[in-house]
Amino acid sequence: MRVVSAVGHADGTAKSTLKAIEATSTIKDGADEIEIVAHLPPILSLDVDSARAELMEIVRAAGSARRDVVIRVSGELGLVMQLDEERRGRTIIAACRAIRESGCDGIVIRPV
């Protein structure tokens, strides 16, 4: 059995430094995987650099605690699905790019 811990739950508004501390703490307490709740405003504004920077800080901290931990980003689709089709597509692409470039292992999509 693998232990999964949520970081930044429920709304992802905590600073990335606090999320990094939370990630390392849960890993040291035995978590095998973490799911990061990303801060949505940079993603919704298509700011890949800011979204990537937040995730990279958490990935680096988690990796220093234990190298084999799986790191995924939890995707809440409620706000994204309310966007018009073109904007929704660009937002999903920006989010996926930030996730991939940050070193995360993947994304977990939560239904609306």
Tab-separated table of N, CA and C in Angstrom:
chain	number	residue	atom	x	y	z
A	1	MET	N	0.845	-1.163	0.000
A	1	MET	CA	0.000	0.000	0.000
A	1	MET	C	0.900	1.238	0.000
A	2	ARG	N	0.516	2.227	-0.804
A	2	ARG	CA	1.261	3.480	-0.871
A	2	ARG	C	0.490	4.560	-0.129
A	3	VAL	N	1.217	5.427	0.542
A	3	VAL	CA	0.613	6.527	1.281
A	3	VAL	C	0.730	7.789	0.442
A	4	VAL	N	-0.418	8.450	0.203
A	4	VAL	CA	-0.465	9.680	-0.580
A	4	VAL	C	-0.896	10.817	0.337
A	5	SER	N	-0.209	11.933	0.239
A	5	SER	CA	-0.535	13.094	1.066
A	5	SER	C	-0.787	14.305	0.179
A	6	ALA	N	-1.817	15.070	0.519
A	6	ALA	CA	-2.121	16.300	-0.220
A	6	ALA	C	-1.327	17.454	0.373
A	7	VAL	N	-0.775	18.287	-0.491
A	7	VAL	CA	0.001	19.453	-0.080
A	7	VAL	C	-0.721	20.692	-0.592
A	8	GLY	N	-0.992	21.630	0.313
A	8	GLY	CA	-1.682	22.850	-0.080
A	8	GLY	C	-3.188	22.681	-0.177
A	9	HIS	N	-3.685	21.612	0.399
A	9	HIS	CA	-5.127	21.343	0.348
A	9	HIS	C	-5.838	22.381	1.193
A	10	ALA	N	-6.858	22.912	0.901
A	10	ALA	CA	-7.866	22.616	-0.074
A	10	ALA	C	-7.837	23.563	-1.264
A	11	ASP	N	-7.285	24.752	-1.092
A	11	ASP	CA	-7.405	25.721	-2.196
A	11	ASP	C	-6.082	26.128	-2.834
A	12	GLY	N	-4.952	25.659	-2.321
A	12	GLY	CA	-3.659	25.929	-2.937
A	12	GLY	C	-3.122	27.331	-2.758
A	13	THR	N	-3.698	28.115	-1.843
A	13	THR	CA	-3.280	29.510	-1.716
A	13	THR	C	-2.101	29.737	-0.785
A	14	ALA	N	-1.624	28.710	-0.113
A	14	ALA	CA	-0.458	28.873	0.759
A	14	ALA	C	0.772	29.200	-0.085
A	15	LYS	N	1.712	29.912	0.502
A	15	LYS	CA	2.952	30.240	-0.206
A	15	LYS	C	3.711	28.956	-0.526
A	16	SER	N	4.468	28.992	-1.610
A	16	SER	CA	5.186	27.794	-2.045
A	16	SER	C	6.178	27.311	-0.996
A	17	THR	N	6.755	28.223	-0.221
A	17	THR	CA	7.673	27.819	0.844
A	17	THR	C	6.958	26.970	1.886
A	18	LEU	N	5.748	27.350	2.247
A	18	LEU	CA	4.970	26.559	3.204
A	18	LEU	C	4.583	25.204	2.611
A	19	LYS	N	4.249	25.188	1.328
A	19	LYS	CA	3.927	23.919	0.677
A	19	LYS	C	5.153	23.014	0.635
A	20	ALA	N	6.337	23.588	0.421
A	20	ALA	CA	7.575	22.806	0.400
A	20	ALA	C	7.838	22.195	1.775
A	21	ILE	N	7.627	22.964	2.811
A	21	ILE	CA	7.794	22.456	4.178
A	21	ILE	C	6.783	21.348	4.444
A	22	GLU	N	5.550	21.563	4.038
A	22	GLU	CA	4.504	20.546	4.209
A	22	GLU	C	4.866	19.262	3.466
A	23	ALA	N	5.384	19.401	2.251
A	23	ALA	CA	5.766	18.223	1.459
A	23	ALA	C	6.875	17.441	2.155
A	24	THR	N	7.935	18.118	2.571
A	24	THR	CA	9.040	17.408	3.211
A	24	THR	C	8.596	16.772	4.522
A	25	SER	N	7.747	17.446	5.251
A	25	SER	CA	7.246	16.891	6.515
A	25	SER	C	6.442	15.613	6.292
A	26	THR	N	5.551	15.638	5.312
A	26	THR	CA	4.734	14.446	5.063
A	26	THR	C	5.569	13.297	4.514
A	27	ILE	N	6.581	13.614	3.730
A	27	ILE	CA	7.476	12.571	3.217
A	27	ILE	C	8.256	11.945	4.369
A	28	LYS	N	8.778	12.769	5.252
A	28	LYS	CA	9.512	12.249	6.415
A	28	LYS	C	8.604	11.436	7.335
A	29	ASP	N	7.301	11.744	7.299
A	29	ASP	CA	6.333	10.987	8.098
A	29	ASP	C	5.857	9.717	7.398
A	30	GLY	N	6.349	9.460	6.175
A	30	GLY	CA	6.051	8.201	5.511
A	30	GLY	C	5.283	8.263	4.207
A	31	ALA	N	4.971	9.451	3.704
A	31	ALA	CA	4.243	9.536	2.430
A	31	ALA	C	5.120	9.056	1.281
A	32	ASP	N	4.534	8.240	0.398
A	32	ASP	CA	5.222	7.742	-0.790
A	32	ASP	C	4.955	8.630	-2.001
A	33	GLU	N	3.834	9.332	-1.967
A	33	GLU	CA	3.434	10.223	-3.053
A	33	GLU	C	2.856	11.483	-2.437
A	34	ILE	N	3.019	12.594	-3.156
A	34	ILE	CA	2.333	13.814	-2.746
A	34	ILE	C	1.553	14.365	-3.936
A	35	GLU	N	0.420	14.966	-3.614
A	35	GLU	CA	-0.393	15.664	-4.608
A	35	GLU	C	-0.425	17.128	-4.212
A	36	ILE	N	0.109	17.963	-5.073
A	36	ILE	CA	0.176	19.398	-4.819
A	36	ILE	C	-1.071	20.067	-5.372
A	37	VAL	N	-1.716	20.879	-4.548
A	37	VAL	CA	-2.805	21.723	-5.037
A	37	VAL	C	-2.145	23.039	-5.451
A	38	ALA	N	-2.069	23.262	-6.753
A	38	ALA	CA	-1.387	24.442	-7.289
A	38	ALA	C	-2.212	25.702	-7.059
A	39	HIS	N	-1.495	26.825	-6.986
A	39	HIS	CA	-2.143	28.124	-6.871
A	39	HIS	C	-2.716	28.478	-8.247
A	40	LEU	N	-4.017	28.661	-8.338
A	40	LEU	CA	-4.682	28.826	-9.636
A	40	LEU	C	-4.474	30.158	-10.356
A	41	PRO	N	-4.368	31.306	-9.694
A	41	PRO	CA	-4.250	32.562	-10.444
A	41	PRO	C	-3.145	32.586	-11.496
A	42	PRO	N	-1.924	32.101	-11.220
A	42	PRO	CA	-0.926	32.106	-12.302
A	42	PRO	C	-1.337	31.219	-13.484
A	43	ILE	N	-1.979	30.110	-13.193
A	43	ILE	CA	-2.412	29.212	-14.263
A	43	ILE	C	-3.525	29.860	-15.076
A	44	LEU	N	-4.494	30.449	-14.398
A	44	LEU	CA	-5.608	31.087	-15.100
A	44	LEU	C	-5.158	32.294	-15.923
A	45	SER	N	-4.074	32.947	-15.483
A	45	SER	CA	-3.561	34.094	-16.246
A	45	SER	C	-2.491	33.674	-17.254
A	46	LEU	N	-2.311	32.362	-17.436
A	46	LEU	CA	-1.372	31.783	-18.403
A	46	LEU	C	0.082	32.144	-18.096
A	47	ASP	N	0.384	32.371	-16.818
A	47	ASP	CA	1.729	32.725	-16.370
A	47	ASP	C	2.494	31.435	-16.048
A	48	VAL	N	3.028	30.810	-17.079
A	48	VAL	CA	3.731	29.527	-16.941
A	48	VAL	C	4.939	29.671	-16.016
A	49	ASP	N	5.665	30.780	-16.127
A	49	ASP	CA	6.869	30.959	-15.310
A	49	ASP	C	6.559	30.936	-13.818
A	50	SER	N	5.530	31.656	-13.396
A	50	SER	CA	5.162	31.681	-11.979
A	50	SER	C	4.645	30.326	-11.495
A	51	ALA	N	3.814	29.692	-12.315
A	51	ALA	CA	3.287	28.378	-11.951
A	51	ALA	C	4.416	27.359	-11.835
A	52	ARG	N	5.340	27.383	-12.783
A	52	ARG	CA	6.486	26.471	-12.763
A	52	ARG	C	7.372	26.739	-11.546
A	53	ALA	N	7.620	28.009	-11.233
A	53	ALA	CA	8.481	28.359	-10.092
A	53	ALA	C	7.897	27.832	-8.780
A	54	GLU	N	6.584	27.974	-8.613
A	54	GLU	CA	5.946	27.459	-7.400
A	54	GLU	C	6.169	25.955	-7.283
A	55	LEU	N	5.898	25.240	-8.350
A	55	LEU	CA	6.012	23.781	-8.331
A	55	LEU	C	7.455	23.329	-8.168
A	56	MET	N	8.393	24.018	-8.814
A	56	MET	CA	9.798	23.641	-8.713
A	56	MET	C	10.310	23.732	-7.280
A	57	GLU	N	9.894	24.737	-6.554
A	57	GLU	CA	10.324	24.875	-5.159
A	57	GLU	C	9.870	23.662	-4.341
A	58	ILE	N	8.655	23.227	-4.574
A	58	ILE	CA	8.117	22.082	-3.843
A	58	ILE	C	8.805	20.792	-4.280
A	59	VAL	N	9.020	20.630	-5.581
A	59	VAL	CA	9.686	19.436	-6.109
A	59	VAL	C	11.103	19.318	-5.548
A	60	ARG	N	11.838	20.408	-5.522
A	60	ARG	CA	13.208	20.389	-4.984
A	60	ARG	C	13.218	19.991	-3.507
A	61	ALA	N	12.315	20.573	-2.745
A	61	ALA	CA	12.257	20.250	-1.311
A	61	ALA	C	11.883	18.788	-1.102
A	62	ALA	N	10.904	18.316	-1.842
A	62	ALA	CA	10.471	16.919	-1.716
A	62	ALA	C	11.598	15.974	-2.113
A	63	GLY	N	12.304	16.304	-3.176
A	63	GLY	CA	13.406	15.472	-3.637
A	63	GLY	C	14.551	15.415	-2.641
A	64	SER	N	14.747	16.491	-1.891
A	64	SER	CA	15.811	16.480	-0.887
A	64	SER	C	15.427	15.613	0.313
A	65	ALA	N	14.130	15.436	0.528
A	65	ALA	CA	13.672	14.578	1.623
A	65	ALA	C	13.771	13.107	1.240
A	66	ARG	N	13.416	12.808	-0.008
A	66	ARG	CA	13.496	11.429	-0.508
A	66	ARG	C	13.382	11.453	-2.027
A	67	ARG	N	14.303	10.821	-2.710
A	67	ARG	CA	14.370	10.888	-4.167
A	67	ARG	C	13.264	10.126	-4.885
A	68	ASP	N	12.763	9.054	-4.312
A	68	ASP	CA	11.821	8.188	-5.031
A	68	ASP	C	10.353	8.547	-4.817
A	69	VAL	N	10.081	9.685	-4.204
A	69	VAL	CA	8.690	10.085	-3.976
A	69	VAL	C	8.054	10.514	-5.301
A	70	VAL	N	6.806	10.139	-5.501
A	70	VAL	CA	6.056	10.515	-6.705
A	70	VAL	C	5.346	11.834	-6.415
A	71	ILE	N	5.466	12.779	-7.341
A	71	ILE	CA	4.882	14.107	-7.138
A	71	ILE	C	3.927	14.406	-8.282
A	72	ARG	N	2.676	14.623	-7.929
A	72	ARG	CA	1.662	14.969	-8.928
A	72	ARG	C	0.988	16.274	-8.519
A	73	VAL	N	0.393	16.921	-9.491
A	73	VAL	CA	-0.371	18.140	-9.238
A	73	VAL	C	-1.840	17.784	-9.344
A	74	SER	N	-2.601	18.206	-8.354
A	74	SER	CA	-4.034	17.950	-8.346
A	74	SER	C	-4.730	19.066	-9.111
A	75	GLY	N	-5.419	18.704	-10.178
A	75	GLY	CA	-6.078	19.692	-11.024
A	75	GLY	C	-7.562	19.818	-10.717
A	76	GLU	N	-7.948	20.953	-10.194
A	76	GLU	CA	-9.353	21.234	-9.935
A	76	GLU	C	-9.913	21.933	-11.171
A	77	LEU	N	-10.867	21.316	-11.817
A	77	LEU	CA	-11.338	21.817	-13.105
A	77	LEU	C	-12.507	22.797	-13.035
A	78	GLY	N	-13.059	23.045	-11.874
A	78	GLY	CA	-14.240	23.888	-11.766
A	78	GLY	C	-14.109	25.232	-12.455
A	79	LEU	N	-13.084	26.005	-12.100
A	79	LEU	CA	-12.906	27.329	-12.697
A	79	LEU	C	-12.476	27.241	-14.159
A	80	VAL	N	-11.638	26.287	-14.471
A	80	VAL	CA	-11.157	26.146	-15.843
A	80	VAL	C	-12.308	25.819	-16.791
A	81	MET	N	-13.212	24.964	-16.360
A	81	MET	CA	-14.328	24.553	-17.210
A	81	MET	C	-15.314	25.694	-17.466
A	82	GLN	N	-15.275	26.739	-16.658
A	82	GLN	CA	-16.159	27.883	-16.862
A	82	GLN	C	-15.633	28.839	-17.933
A	83	LEU	N	-14.379	28.670	-18.344
A	83	LEU	CA	-13.799	29.534	-19.362
A	83	LEU	C	-14.337	29.167	-20.742
A	84	ASP	N	-14.266	30.125	-21.677
A	84	ASP	CA	-14.685	29.795	-23.039
A	84	ASP	C	-13.717	28.760	-23.608
A	85	GLU	N	-14.114	28.083	-24.659
A	85	GLU	CA	-13.374	26.930	-25.162
A	85	GLU	C	-11.922	27.254	-25.518
A	86	GLU	N	-11.689	28.364	-26.193
A	86	GLU	CA	-10.326	28.722	-26.587
A	86	GLU	C	-9.461	28.983	-25.356
A	87	ARG	N	-9.984	29.777	-24.434
A	87	ARG	CA	-9.239	30.112	-23.214
A	87	ARG	C	-9.007	28.864	-22.370
A	88	ARG	N	-9.975	27.985	-22.309
A	88	ARG	CA	-9.853	26.736	-21.551
A	88	ARG	C	-8.684	25.915	-22.099
A	89	GLY	N	-8.609	25.795	-23.418
A	89	GLY	CA	-7.526	25.037	-24.041
A	89	GLY	C	-6.164	25.627	-23.743
A	90	ARG	N	-6.035	26.954	-23.861
A	90	ARG	CA	-4.759	27.619	-23.574
A	90	ARG	C	-4.372	27.456	-22.109
A	91	THR	N	-5.371	27.495	-21.225
A	91	THR	CA	-5.111	27.344	-19.793
A	91	THR	C	-4.616	25.938	-19.471
A	92	ILE	N	-5.230	24.941	-20.049
A	92	ILE	CA	-4.815	23.553	-19.816
A	92	ILE	C	-3.411	23.315	-20.357
A	93	ILE	N	-3.116	23.878	-21.519
A	93	ILE	CA	-1.776	23.745	-22.100
A	93	ILE	C	-0.739	24.411	-21.202
A	94	ALA	N	-1.040	25.611	-20.703
A	94	ALA	CA	-0.106	26.317	-19.818
A	94	ALA	C	0.127	25.531	-18.535
A	95	ALA	N	-0.930	24.982	-17.960
A	95	ALA	CA	-0.807	24.200	-16.732
A	95	ALA	C	0.053	22.963	-16.958
A	96	CYS	N	-0.212	22.247	-18.036
A	96	CYS	CA	0.554	21.032	-18.343
A	96	CYS	C	2.020	21.350	-18.596
A	97	ARG	N	2.279	22.460	-19.256
A	97	ARG	CA	3.664	22.858	-19.517
A	97	ARG	C	4.392	23.173	-18.211
A	98	ALA	N	3.747	23.921	-17.321
A	98	ALA	CA	4.359	24.251	-16.028
A	98	ALA	C	4.619	22.986	-15.211
A	99	ILE	N	3.678	22.064	-15.244
A	99	ILE	CA	3.824	20.808	-14.500
A	99	ILE	C	4.991	19.996	-15.061
A	100	ARG	N	5.043	19.850	-16.367
A	100	ARG	CA	6.114	19.070	-17.006
A	100	ARG	C	7.479	19.693	-16.742
A	101	GLU	N	7.585	21.008	-16.914
A	101	GLU	CA	8.873	21.691	-16.777
A	101	GLU	C	9.342	21.808	-15.327
A	102	SER	N	8.440	21.632	-14.376
A	102	SER	CA	8.813	21.747	-12.962
A	102	SER	C	9.435	20.475	-12.411
A	103	GLY	N	9.277	19.374	-13.132
A	103	GLY	CA	9.816	18.102	-12.650
A	103	GLY	C	8.794	17.233	-11.947
A	104	CYS	N	7.534	17.654	-11.957
A	104	CYS	CA	6.482	16.816	-11.380
A	104	CYS	C	6.300	15.566	-12.239
A	105	ASP	N	5.742	14.523	-11.635
A	105	ASP	CA	5.562	13.254	-12.328
A	105	ASP	C	4.247	13.179	-13.102
A	106	GLY	N	3.307	14.074	-12.838
A	106	GLY	CA	2.045	14.025	-13.556
A	106	GLY	C	0.999	14.897	-12.916
A	107	ILE	N	-0.233	14.695	-13.370
A	107	ILE	CA	-1.366	15.472	-12.896
A	107	ILE	C	-2.512	14.528	-12.569
A	108	VAL	N	-3.259	14.881	-11.553
A	108	VAL	CA	-4.459	14.144	-11.182
A	108	VAL	C	-5.621	15.087	-11.426
A	109	ILE	N	-6.512	14.724	-12.324
A	109	ILE	CA	-7.650	15.575	-12.651
A	109	ILE	C	-8.823	15.202	-11.761
A	110	ARG	N	-9.352	16.188	-11.091
A	110	ARG	CA	-10.524	15.994	-10.246
A	110	ARG	C	-11.754	16.463	-11.014
A	111	PRO	N	-12.783	15.646	-11.089
A	111	PRO	CA	-13.995	16.058	-11.814
A	111	PRO	C	-14.699	17.208	-11.120
A	112	VAL	N	-15.473	17.935	-11.899
A	112	VAL	CA	-16.212	19.075	-11.372
A	112	VAL	C	-17.360	18.581	-10.515
